[in-house]
Amino acid sequence: MSVNLKNNEVGIFALGGLEEIGKNMYGVQFQDEIILMDCGVLFPEDELLGIDYVINDFSYVLENRSKVKALVISHGHEDHIGGIPFFLQQMNVPIYADPLASALIRNKLKERGLLRDAQITEYNEDTVIKFRKMSVSFYRTTHSIPEAYGIVVNTPPGNIVFTGDYKFDFTPVGEPANLHRMAKLGDEGVLVMMGDSTNSEVPNFTMSERVVGESINDIIQSVDGRVIFATFASNVSRLQQVVETAIKTDRKIAVFGRSMENAIETGRELGYIDDHGQDVFINNRELNRYPAGEMIILCTGSQGEPMAALSRIANGTHRQIAIQPEDTVIFSSSPIPGNTSSVNRVINQLTDTGARVVHGRLNNIHTSGHGSQQEQLLMMRLLKPKFFVPVHGEYRMLRIQAKMAQETGIPEDHTFVMQNGDMLAVTKDYARLAGHFKAGDVYVDGSGIGDVGNVVLRDRKILSEDGLVIVTATIDYENKQLVSGPDIMSRGFIYMRESGDLINDMQAALKAAINRGLNESGNNVNERLIRDVVFDTIKPFLYERTERKPMILPVLLDINKGVRDRKSK
C-alpha cells in the first residue's frame, strides 16, 4: 500500500514505537517538510539469538530525504536515542536535543566515528525551531531522566503534540513539569495529541522518585557491609539519589561499567550529579583501601546483560570485584520485556554466592518514569486535543489509552490506534488513514546493520536447539568414486565418544547413498547432486533415531579440482 497525502493535510506516522516498547520514532509531514521525533532502539528478546539491537527500517524517510528538516529528541533514554548512530550512517540530518541528551548522543557518535559530521543543536524550554512551513517548540515534563520534554509541532492545520515520556511527579528530583504551559497549549488548541501509553494498564498515580530515594537511603543505612547498586546508566535522577545517600551514610562510590562511567561523567559536567564537594567518588583502583561498610559500587547490569559489570560479578569473572558474604546487591530497575529470565539468572547467581539481593517494587527501590492512568487522563484534560493517537506501547496499552481518551470526551472516531507505517492525514476538520508504508524491524549484530535476516535467525535457532552435524567426504567426480569418508563431526548435537553406534550407522548409510548417487547419475554427477544425496539421507535417518533435526553441513572435497585449476592456467 502507498501513502496518499493531500496538499492541505498534515501526515502523522510512526517508524517504530507502536505495538512495542522501544524503537520510538515518529514523524510529522506537511507538503515538502518532515519533522522526525526520536530515534530509538529495541532490546532483543531471547529468541533473537546473537542480535545486539533492533532498529527501525528507515526506508520511508530515506526515500523522502529531501523533505526531512530535523530529528528532534524528547529525552536521552536508549529507546529514544539509541538508533541515532545507525540512522546517521544512512542519512545526515540536523539533530535538536536538550543538553543532557546531546551529551549522550555525542558519546555514542564519538564511539562510532560519526561525531565530526553530526549537526547537533541544543534546545531548552524557550527554544522555537522555525522552518518554512512548520515550527517546533517544547514544554518540560517529569521523567526518570532530567530534561525530558514534550514536543509541539506547529503546522498550518494546527498543533501536533508528542508528549514524550512523562509522569506527573509533584515531588520530583530536579525541575518540576511545566503544567502551566501544558494548560496554555490546551487553551490555544491542540489538533492531535500523541500520548505515551506505556502505563495505561496501571491505575492511579505512579510513585514519586523522591519516595524511591527515601527507600534507597533506608536500605543502605541498614546495611553493615558493602552495597552493590545496579540501575540504568541513563537514570541520572536515580544516580543522584545514590550520591545523596552516600553523603548521608559516609560511604564512597566506585563506578563500574563503561556506560555508567560515561553517564556519571556527563551528569557531573552538566550539574545533574553533584556530591556537594564531598569527594564521594573514588578511583576504581582504590576500592580495596576502604572498609566494606564504607563502599557503594555503582554498576551496570540491572537487566542481566551478559557482558555488563554485574553479570561478571555474579559469575565470578570480574577482574576487580568478587562477592563477599556481607554484600547487599540492589536492583533499582524493573526488567524490560524479554529480559526477565536474564535478570533472574543473575539474581540466582548472586544469591548462590552469598549476597543479599534486594529487588522489585515491593521494596520501593524503583518507580516507573511513565505516568499511570490518572496522569494520562490529566494530560488529556490539560491538552484537550481534537484527535488522539496513543503511542509508545504494546497493542493492548494503545487500545486501553484510546478507550481512556474517549472517556474524557474525545469521540471514538477521533481516536486512532495505528501500526508502524500507517499514515494519518489530518486537517482542521477531519482525520483519516491515508495509506501505509514499510516499517519493519532491522536487526543489528556484530556484522553490521541489516545483515541478519529471518533465514539467519532461523539457522541460529536450529543451532541453539538441535546443534550441527558436519559431513566431510573426498570425491573423484570424474571417475565417480568416493575416495575417503564420509567422516562425521558433531557440535551441540551428540557427544561423539558415547555415540559410536549411531555414528557408524550414519557413516554406513551415507557411504552407500553417495556411492549409489555417483553410479546412478550418469554424466550429470556434480557436487550439488551429492550434497542433495547427503541431505536426503541424513535428515530422515537422524530424525528416526533421535527425533531431532540438527543443521547439516556437507563439506565435499573434489580431488580433481586442483588439477583442473592448474590446467586452466
Coordinates of C-alpha atoms in Angstrom, one line a residue:
M1 CA 0.0 0.0 0.0
S2 CA 1.2 3.5 -0.7
V3 CA 0.8 6.8 1.0
N4 CA -1.8 9.3 -0.3
L5 CA -1.5 12.7 1.5
K6 CA -3.3 15.7 0.1
N7 CA -1.7 19.1 -0.1
N8 CA -3.8 20.5 2.7
E9 CA -3.3 17.6 5.1
V10 CA -0.7 17.1 7.7
G11 CA 0.6 13.5 8.0
I12 CA 1.4 11.7 11.2
F13 CA 3.3 8.4 11.3
A14 CA 5.5 6.1 13.3
L15 CA 8.5 4.2 12.1
G16 CA 8.6 2.5 15.4
G17 CA 7.1 2.6 18.9
L18 CA 3.6 1.2 18.1
E19 CA 2.7 -2.2 19.4
E20 CA 6.2 -2.4 21.1
I21 CA 8.2 -0.9 24.0
G22 CA 11.2 0.7 22.3
K23 CA 12.3 1.8 18.8
N24 CA 10.4 5.1 19.2
M25 CA 10.5 7.2 16.1
Y26 CA 7.6 9.4 15.0
G27 CA 7.1 11.9 12.2
V28 CA 5.0 14.9 11.2
Q29 CA 4.8 15.7 7.5
F30 CA 3.3 18.7 5.7
Q31 CA 3.8 19.1 2.0
D32 CA 7.6 19.1 1.4
E33 CA 8.7 19.2 5.1
I34 CA 9.1 16.3 7.5
I35 CA 9.9 16.6 11.2
L36 CA 11.2 13.4 12.9
M37 CA 10.9 12.9 16.6
D38 CA 13.2 10.5 18.5
C39 CA 15.2 7.5 17.0
G40 CA 15.5 4.7 19.5
V41 CA 16.4 1.0 19.7
L42 CA 14.5 -2.0 20.9
F43 CA 16.4 -4.5 23.0
P44 CA 16.1 -8.0 21.5
E45 CA 14.1 -10.8 23.2
D46 CA 15.7 -14.2 23.9
E47 CA 14.7 -15.8 20.6
L48 CA 16.6 -13.1 18.6
L49 CA 19.9 -15.1 19.0
G50 CA 23.1 -13.0 18.6
I51 CA 21.2 -9.8 18.0
D52 CA 22.5 -6.7 19.8
Y53 CA 19.8 -4.2 18.8
V54 CA 16.6 -4.0 16.8
I55 CA 16.3 -0.7 14.9
N56 CA 13.8 0.9 12.6
D57 CA 13.5 0.4 8.9
F58 CA 14.3 3.9 7.7
S59 CA 13.2 3.3 4.1
Y60 CA 10.3 5.8 4.1
V61 CA 12.4 8.7 5.3
L62 CA 15.3 7.7 3.1
E63 CA 13.0 7.8 0.1
N64 CA 11.9 11.3 1.2
R65 CA 15.3 12.5 2.5
S66 CA 14.9 15.9 0.7
K67 CA 11.8 16.6 2.9
V68 CA 13.4 15.8 6.2
K69 CA 14.3 19.0 8.0
A70 CA 15.2 17.8 11.5
L71 CA 15.4 15.0 14.0
V72 CA 14.1 16.3 17.4
I73 CA 14.8 14.3 20.5
S74 CA 12.5 14.4 23.5
H75 CA 15.0 13.0 26.1
G76 CA 18.1 10.9 26.4
H77 CA 16.9 7.3 27.0
E78 CA 18.1 4.5 24.8
D79 CA 14.7 3.7 23.4
H80 CA 14.6 7.3 22.1
I81 CA 18.3 8.0 21.0
G82 CA 19.9 4.5 20.6
G83 CA 19.2 4.3 16.9
I84 CA 20.7 7.7 16.0
P85 CA 24.2 6.3 15.1
F86 CA 22.6 3.8 12.7
F87 CA 20.3 6.5 11.2
L88 CA 23.2 8.9 10.6
Q89 CA 25.2 6.2 8.8
Q90 CA 22.5 6.3 6.2
M91 CA 21.3 9.9 6.3
N92 CA 22.8 13.0 7.9
V93 CA 20.1 15.4 9.3
P94 CA 20.2 18.2 11.8
I95 CA 19.6 16.9 15.4
Y96 CA 18.0 19.0 18.1
A97 CA 18.3 17.8 21.7
D98 CA 18.4 19.0 25.2
P99 CA 21.9 19.4 26.7
L100 CA 21.9 16.1 28.6
A101 CA 20.6 14.1 25.6
S102 CA 23.1 16.0 23.3
A103 CA 26.0 14.9 25.5
L104 CA 24.8 11.3 25.5
I105 CA 24.3 11.3 21.7
R106 CA 27.8 12.8 21.2
N107 CA 29.3 10.0 23.3
K108 CA 27.5 7.4 21.0
L109 CA 28.6 9.1 17.8
K110 CA 32.2 9.5 19.0
E111 CA 32.5 5.8 19.7
R112 CA 31.4 5.1 16.1
G113 CA 33.5 7.8 14.4
L114 CA 30.4 9.8 13.4
L115 CA 30.7 12.9 15.6
R116 CA 32.7 15.0 13.2
D117 CA 29.9 15.3 10.6
A118 CA 27.0 15.4 13.0
Q119 CA 24.9 18.6 13.3
I120 CA 23.7 18.8 16.9
T121 CA 21.9 21.8 18.3
E122 CA 20.9 22.1 21.9
Y123 CA 17.4 23.4 22.9
N124 CA 15.7 24.5 26.1
E125 CA 12.1 25.1 27.0
D126 CA 12.1 28.5 25.4
T127 CA 13.5 27.4 22.1
V128 CA 11.4 27.7 18.9
I129 CA 12.9 26.0 15.8
K130 CA 11.4 27.6 12.7
F131 CA 11.1 26.0 9.3
R132 CA 9.4 27.4 6.2
K133 CA 6.0 25.8 6.9
M134 CA 6.3 24.3 10.3
S135 CA 7.9 25.1 13.7
V136 CA 8.8 23.2 16.8
S137 CA 8.6 24.2 20.5
F138 CA 8.8 22.4 23.8
Y139 CA 7.4 22.0 27.3
R140 CA 9.1 20.5 30.3
T141 CA 7.9 17.1 31.7
T142 CA 8.9 14.9 34.5
H143 CA 10.5 11.5 33.7
S144 CA 13.3 9.3 35.1
I145 CA 15.9 11.3 33.4
P146 CA 16.5 15.1 33.6
E147 CA 15.5 17.4 30.7
A148 CA 12.6 15.4 29.4
Y149 CA 10.3 17.4 27.1
G150 CA 7.1 17.2 25.2
I151 CA 7.4 18.3 21.6
V152 CA 5.0 20.7 19.9
V153 CA 5.0 20.7 16.1
N154 CA 3.1 23.8 14.8
T155 CA 1.6 23.1 11.4
P156 CA -0.8 25.1 9.2
P157 CA -3.8 22.9 10.2
G158 CA -2.9 23.1 13.9
N159 CA -0.6 22.0 16.8
I160 CA 0.6 18.4 16.9
V161 CA 1.8 17.5 20.4
F162 CA 4.0 14.5 21.1
T163 CA 4.1 14.0 24.9
G164 CA 7.3 12.1 25.0
D165 CA 7.7 10.0 28.2
Y166 CA 6.2 11.7 31.2
K167 CA 4.6 11.3 34.6
F168 CA 3.2 13.9 37.0
D169 CA 5.6 13.8 39.9
F170 CA 4.7 16.6 42.4
T171 CA 7.8 15.9 44.5
P172 CA 10.4 15.3 41.7
V173 CA 14.1 15.1 41.9
G174 CA 15.1 18.0 39.8
E175 CA 12.9 20.5 37.9
P176 CA 9.1 20.1 38.0
A177 CA 6.9 19.7 34.9
N178 CA 5.5 22.9 33.4
L179 CA 1.8 22.4 33.9
H180 CA 1.1 26.0 33.0
R181 CA 2.5 25.6 29.5
M182 CA 0.6 22.4 29.0
A183 CA -2.7 24.1 30.0
K184 CA -1.8 27.1 27.8
L185 CA -1.3 24.7 24.9
G186 CA -4.7 23.2 25.6
D187 CA -6.3 26.7 25.6
E188 CA -4.6 27.6 22.3
G189 CA -5.8 24.4 20.7
V190 CA -4.2 21.0 20.1
L191 CA -5.2 19.3 16.9
V192 CA -3.6 15.9 17.6
M193 CA -2.1 14.5 20.8
M194 CA 0.3 11.7 20.5
G195 CA 0.3 10.2 24.0
D196 CA 2.7 7.9 25.9
S197 CA 0.6 4.8 26.7
T198 CA 3.2 2.7 28.5
N199 CA 1.4 2.5 31.9
S200 CA -2.1 2.7 30.6
E201 CA -2.9 -0.6 32.4
V202 CA -1.7 0.7 35.7
P203 CA -4.4 2.5 37.9
N204 CA -3.9 5.6 40.0
F205 CA -0.6 7.6 40.0
T206 CA 3.0 6.5 39.6
M207 CA 5.1 6.6 42.8
S208 CA 7.3 9.7 43.2
E209 CA 11.0 9.4 42.6
R210 CA 11.6 11.0 45.9
V211 CA 9.9 8.0 47.7
V212 CA 12.5 5.8 45.9
G213 CA 15.3 8.0 47.2
E214 CA 14.0 7.6 50.8
S215 CA 13.8 3.8 50.4
I216 CA 17.3 3.6 49.0
N217 CA 18.6 5.7 51.9
D218 CA 16.7 3.5 54.4
I219 CA 18.1 0.2 52.9
I220 CA 21.7 1.4 52.6
Q221 CA 21.6 2.8 56.2
S222 CA 20.5 -0.6 57.4
V223 CA 23.4 -2.4 55.7
D224 CA 26.7 -3.0 57.5
G225 CA 28.6 -4.4 54.6
R226 CA 29.3 -3.4 51.0
V227 CA 26.5 -2.2 48.7
I228 CA 26.4 -3.0 45.0
F229 CA 23.9 -0.8 43.3
A230 CA 22.7 -1.6 39.8
T231 CA 20.4 0.6 37.7
F232 CA 20.1 2.1 34.2
A233 CA 23.1 4.3 33.4
S234 CA 20.7 6.8 31.9
N235 CA 18.6 7.2 35.0
V236 CA 20.6 10.2 36.1
S237 CA 18.0 11.2 38.8
R238 CA 18.4 7.8 40.4
L239 CA 22.2 8.1 40.3
Q240 CA 21.9 11.5 42.2
Q241 CA 19.8 9.8 44.8
V242 CA 22.6 7.3 45.4
V243 CA 25.1 10.1 45.7
E244 CA 22.9 11.9 48.3
T245 CA 22.7 8.6 50.3
A246 CA 26.4 8.1 50.1
I247 CA 26.9 11.5 51.6
K248 CA 24.4 10.8 54.4
T249 CA 26.0 7.4 55.2
D250 CA 29.6 8.4 54.9
R251 CA 30.3 6.0 52.0
K252 CA 32.4 6.3 48.9
I253 CA 31.3 5.4 45.4
A254 CA 33.2 3.4 42.9
V255 CA 31.8 3.2 39.4
F256 CA 32.0 0.2 37.1
G257 CA 30.7 -0.3 33.5
R258 CA 31.5 2.0 30.5
S259 CA 28.0 3.4 30.1
M260 CA 27.7 4.1 33.8
E261 CA 31.1 5.8 33.8
N262 CA 30.0 8.0 30.8
A263 CA 26.7 8.8 32.5
I264 CA 28.4 9.9 35.7
E265 CA 30.9 12.0 33.9
T266 CA 28.3 13.6 31.7
G267 CA 25.9 14.2 34.7
R268 CA 28.7 15.8 36.7
E269 CA 29.7 18.1 33.9
L270 CA 26.1 19.3 33.4
G271 CA 25.4 19.6 37.2
Y272 CA 22.8 16.9 37.4
I273 CA 25.1 14.7 39.6
D274 CA 26.6 16.7 42.4
D275 CA 28.4 15.4 45.5
H276 CA 28.5 18.9 47.0
G277 CA 32.2 18.9 47.3
Q278 CA 32.3 15.8 49.5
D279 CA 34.7 13.8 47.2
V280 CA 32.3 10.9 47.2
F281 CA 33.7 9.3 44.0
I282 CA 36.9 7.3 44.2
N283 CA 39.1 5.7 41.6
N284 CA 38.3 2.0 41.0
R285 CA 41.9 1.1 41.9
E286 CA 41.2 2.5 45.4
L287 CA 38.3 0.1 46.1
N288 CA 40.2 -2.2 48.5
R289 CA 41.6 0.7 50.5
Y290 CA 38.2 1.3 52.2
P291 CA 36.3 -1.0 54.7
A292 CA 33.4 -2.8 53.1
G293 CA 30.9 -0.8 55.2
E294 CA 32.1 2.4 53.7
M295 CA 31.6 1.4 50.0
I296 CA 28.9 1.6 47.3
I297 CA 29.7 0.0 44.0
L298 CA 27.6 1.6 41.3
C299 CA 27.4 -0.5 38.2
T300 CA 25.6 -1.5 35.0
G301 CA 23.8 -4.8 34.5
S302 CA 20.4 -4.4 36.1
Q303 CA 18.9 -6.1 33.0
G304 CA 21.1 -9.2 33.3
E305 CA 23.2 -8.2 30.2
P306 CA 25.9 -10.9 29.9
M307 CA 28.8 -8.6 29.5
A308 CA 27.7 -5.9 32.0
A309 CA 29.6 -5.4 35.2
L310 CA 27.0 -7.0 37.5
S311 CA 26.7 -10.2 35.4
R312 CA 30.5 -10.6 35.5
I313 CA 30.5 -10.0 39.3
A314 CA 27.8 -12.6 39.7
N315 CA 29.5 -15.3 37.6
G316 CA 32.9 -14.7 39.2
T317 CA 34.7 -13.3 36.0
H318 CA 35.1 -9.6 37.1
R319 CA 38.7 -8.7 37.4
Q320 CA 38.3 -6.4 40.5
I321 CA 35.2 -7.4 42.3
A322 CA 34.2 -10.7 44.0
I323 CA 31.1 -11.2 46.0
Q324 CA 31.7 -11.1 49.8
P325 CA 29.3 -12.7 52.3
E326 CA 28.1 -9.4 53.7
D327 CA 27.4 -7.8 50.3
T328 CA 24.0 -6.4 49.6
V329 CA 23.1 -6.1 45.9
I330 CA 20.3 -3.6 45.0
F331 CA 18.5 -3.9 41.6
S332 CA 16.9 -0.4 41.2
S333 CA 15.0 -1.2 38.0
S334 CA 12.4 -3.5 36.6
P335 CA 13.1 -5.9 33.8
I336 CA 12.5 -4.8 30.3
P337 CA 10.1 -7.2 28.5
G338 CA 12.3 -10.1 27.3
N339 CA 14.9 -9.7 30.0
T340 CA 13.2 -11.4 32.9
S341 CA 14.9 -14.7 32.6
S342 CA 18.4 -13.0 32.3
V343 CA 17.7 -10.9 35.4
N344 CA 16.5 -13.9 37.4
R345 CA 19.6 -15.8 36.4
V346 CA 21.9 -13.1 37.7
I347 CA 19.8 -12.8 41.0
N348 CA 20.2 -16.6 41.5
Q349 CA 23.9 -16.5 40.9
L350 CA 24.3 -13.6 43.3
T351 CA 22.2 -15.4 46.0
D352 CA 24.2 -18.6 45.5
T353 CA 27.4 -16.8 46.2
G354 CA 26.1 -15.5 49.5
A355 CA 25.0 -12.0 48.7
R356 CA 21.7 -10.4 49.9
V357 CA 19.7 -9.3 46.9
V358 CA 17.1 -6.5 47.1
H359 CA 14.9 -6.1 44.1
G360 CA 11.4 -5.4 42.9
R361 CA 8.8 -2.6 43.6
L362 CA 7.8 -4.2 46.9
N363 CA 11.0 -2.6 48.3
N364 CA 10.1 0.8 46.8
I365 CA 13.6 0.9 45.2
H366 CA 12.2 1.5 41.7
T367 CA 9.4 3.5 40.2
S368 CA 8.4 4.0 36.6
G369 CA 9.2 7.1 34.7
H370 CA 5.8 6.8 32.9
G371 CA 2.5 8.1 34.1
S372 CA -0.3 5.7 35.1
Q373 CA -3.9 6.1 34.2
Q374 CA -4.7 9.2 36.3
E375 CA -1.7 11.0 35.0
Q376 CA -2.6 10.1 31.4
L377 CA -6.1 11.4 32.0
L378 CA -4.7 14.6 33.5
M379 CA -2.5 15.1 30.4
M380 CA -5.6 14.7 28.1
R381 CA -7.6 17.2 30.2
L382 CA -4.8 19.7 30.1
L383 CA -4.1 19.5 26.3
K384 CA -7.8 18.9 25.2
P385 CA -6.9 17.5 21.8
K386 CA -9.4 17.2 18.9
F387 CA -7.8 14.0 17.7
F388 CA -5.9 11.4 19.8
V389 CA -3.2 8.9 18.8
P390 CA -1.8 6.6 21.5
V391 CA 1.9 5.9 21.0
H392 CA 4.8 4.2 22.9
G393 CA 3.2 0.9 23.9
E394 CA 2.2 -2.6 23.1
Y395 CA -1.1 -3.1 21.3
R396 CA -3.2 -3.7 24.5
M397 CA -1.7 -0.5 26.0
L398 CA -2.6 1.6 22.9
R399 CA -6.2 0.2 23.0
I400 CA -6.7 1.0 26.7
Q401 CA -5.4 4.5 26.3
A402 CA -7.7 5.1 23.3
K403 CA -10.6 4.0 25.5
M404 CA -9.5 6.4 28.2
A405 CA -9.4 9.2 25.7
Q406 CA -13.0 8.5 24.8
E407 CA -13.9 8.7 28.5
T408 CA -12.5 12.3 28.5
G409 CA -14.9 13.2 25.7
I410 CA -12.8 12.6 22.6
P411 CA -15.1 10.9 20.1
E412 CA -14.3 7.3 19.2
D413 CA -13.9 8.3 15.5
H414 CA -11.4 10.9 16.6
T415 CA -9.1 8.3 18.2
F416 CA -6.7 6.2 16.1
V417 CA -4.9 3.1 17.2
M418 CA -2.2 2.8 14.5
Q419 CA 0.6 0.5 13.4
N420 CA 4.1 1.4 12.5
G421 CA 3.9 2.6 8.9
D422 CA 0.4 3.8 9.0
M423 CA -0.1 7.4 7.8
L424 CA -2.8 9.5 9.5
A425 CA -3.9 12.5 7.4
V426 CA -5.3 15.4 9.4
T427 CA -6.9 18.8 8.7
K428 CA -8.8 21.1 11.0
D429 CA -12.0 19.3 10.1
Y430 CA -11.2 15.6 9.8
A431 CA -8.7 12.8 10.2
R432 CA -8.3 9.7 8.0
L433 CA -5.9 6.9 7.4
A434 CA -4.1 7.7 4.2
G435 CA -2.2 4.5 3.4
H436 CA 0.7 2.5 4.7
F437 CA 4.5 2.2 4.1
K438 CA 7.0 -0.5 5.0
A439 CA 8.1 -0.1 8.6
G440 CA 9.5 -3.3 9.9
D441 CA 12.4 -4.3 12.1
V442 CA 16.1 -4.3 11.2
Y443 CA 18.4 -6.5 13.2
V444 CA 21.9 -5.3 14.2
D445 CA 24.7 -7.6 15.4
G446 CA 28.5 -7.5 15.2
S447 CA 28.5 -7.9 11.5
G448 CA 26.6 -4.6 10.9
I449 CA 23.2 -3.2 10.0
G450 CA 20.7 -5.3 8.2
D451 CA 22.9 -8.3 7.6
V452 CA 20.8 -10.5 9.8
G453 CA 17.6 -11.7 8.2
N454 CA 14.9 -14.3 9.0
V455 CA 17.0 -17.1 7.4
V456 CA 20.0 -16.4 9.6
L457 CA 17.9 -16.2 12.7
R458 CA 16.2 -19.5 11.8
D459 CA 19.6 -21.1 11.4
R460 CA 20.8 -19.8 14.7
K461 CA 17.6 -21.1 16.4
I462 CA 18.2 -24.6 14.9
L463 CA 21.9 -24.5 16.0
S464 CA 20.9 -23.4 19.5
E465 CA 18.2 -26.1 19.9
D466 CA 19.4 -29.1 17.8
G467 CA 23.1 -28.5 17.0
L468 CA 25.2 -29.1 13.9
V469 CA 26.4 -32.2 12.1
I470 CA 29.3 -31.8 9.6
V471 CA 29.8 -34.5 6.9
T472 CA 33.2 -34.5 5.2
A473 CA 34.0 -36.6 2.2
T474 CA 36.6 -36.6 -0.6
I475 CA 35.2 -37.5 -4.1
D476 CA 36.6 -38.2 -7.5
Y477 CA 33.8 -36.9 -9.7
E478 CA 35.5 -37.8 -13.0
N479 CA 35.9 -41.5 -12.0
K480 CA 32.7 -41.5 -9.9
Q481 CA 34.5 -42.7 -6.8
L482 CA 34.2 -42.0 -3.1
V483 CA 37.9 -41.5 -2.2
S484 CA 37.7 -41.1 1.6
G485 CA 35.0 -40.6 4.2
P486 CA 32.4 -39.8 4.9
D487 CA 33.6 -38.5 8.3
I488 CA 31.2 -37.2 10.9
M489 CA 31.7 -34.3 13.3
S490 CA 29.0 -33.0 15.8
R491 CA 28.7 -29.7 17.6
G492 CA 25.9 -29.3 20.1
F493 CA 24.0 -32.4 18.8
I494 CA 25.5 -35.6 20.3
Y495 CA 28.5 -36.5 22.4
M496 CA 30.7 -38.2 19.9
R497 CA 32.5 -40.5 22.4
E498 CA 29.3 -42.1 23.6
S499 CA 27.5 -42.3 20.3
G500 CA 29.8 -44.7 18.4
D501 CA 27.0 -47.0 17.1
L502 CA 24.9 -44.0 15.8
I503 CA 28.0 -42.6 14.0
N504 CA 29.0 -45.9 12.5
D505 CA 25.4 -46.5 11.2
M506 CA 25.3 -42.9 9.9
Q507 CA 28.6 -43.4 8.0
A508 CA 27.4 -46.7 6.5
A509 CA 24.1 -45.2 5.3
L510 CA 25.9 -42.1 3.8
K511 CA 28.6 -44.2 2.2
A512 CA 26.0 -46.4 0.5
A513 CA 23.9 -43.4 -0.6
I514 CA 26.9 -41.4 -2.0
N515 CA 28.2 -44.4 -4.0
R516 CA 24.7 -45.0 -5.3
G517 CA 24.4 -41.4 -6.3
L518 CA 27.7 -41.5 -8.1
N519 CA 26.9 -44.7 -10.0
E520 CA 23.3 -43.8 -11.0
S521 CA 23.8 -40.2 -12.0
G522 CA 25.3 -40.9 -15.5
N523 CA 27.3 -38.0 -16.8
N524 CA 25.5 -35.4 -14.7
V525 CA 27.3 -36.1 -11.4
N526 CA 28.4 -32.9 -9.6
E527 CA 28.8 -31.5 -6.1
R528 CA 25.2 -30.2 -5.9
L529 CA 23.8 -33.6 -6.6
I530 CA 25.9 -35.3 -3.9
R531 CA 25.0 -32.6 -1.4
D532 CA 21.3 -33.4 -2.0
V533 CA 22.1 -37.1 -1.5
V534 CA 23.7 -36.2 1.9
F535 CA 20.7 -34.1 3.0
D536 CA 18.1 -36.6 1.8
T537 CA 19.9 -39.5 3.6
I538 CA 20.9 -38.0 6.9
K539 CA 17.9 -35.9 7.8
P540 CA 15.3 -38.7 7.9
F541 CA 18.0 -41.1 9.4
L542 CA 18.7 -38.8 12.3
Y543 CA 15.1 -37.9 13.0
E544 CA 14.1 -41.5 13.1
R545 CA 17.0 -42.3 15.6
T546 CA 17.0 -39.2 17.7
E547 CA 13.7 -37.2 16.9
R548 CA 15.9 -34.2 16.4
K549 CA 16.7 -32.1 13.3
P550 CA 20.2 -30.7 13.5
M551 CA 21.6 -28.4 10.9
I552 CA 23.5 -30.5 8.3
L553 CA 26.7 -29.1 6.7
P554 CA 28.2 -31.2 3.9
V555 CA 31.9 -30.5 3.1
L556 CA 32.6 -32.2 -0.2
L557 CA 36.2 -32.1 -1.5
D558 CA 36.8 -32.6 -5.2
I559 CA 40.1 -34.5 -5.7
N560 CA 40.4 -33.3 -9.3
K561 CA 39.7 -29.6 -8.6
G562 CA 43.3 -28.6 -8.1
V563 CA 44.4 -30.5 -11.2
R564 CA 41.7 -28.7 -13.3
D565 CA 42.7 -25.3 -11.9
R566 CA 46.3 -25.8 -12.8
K567 CA 45.5 -26.9 -16.3
S568 CA 43.2 -23.8 -16.8
K569 CA 46.2 -21.6 -16.0

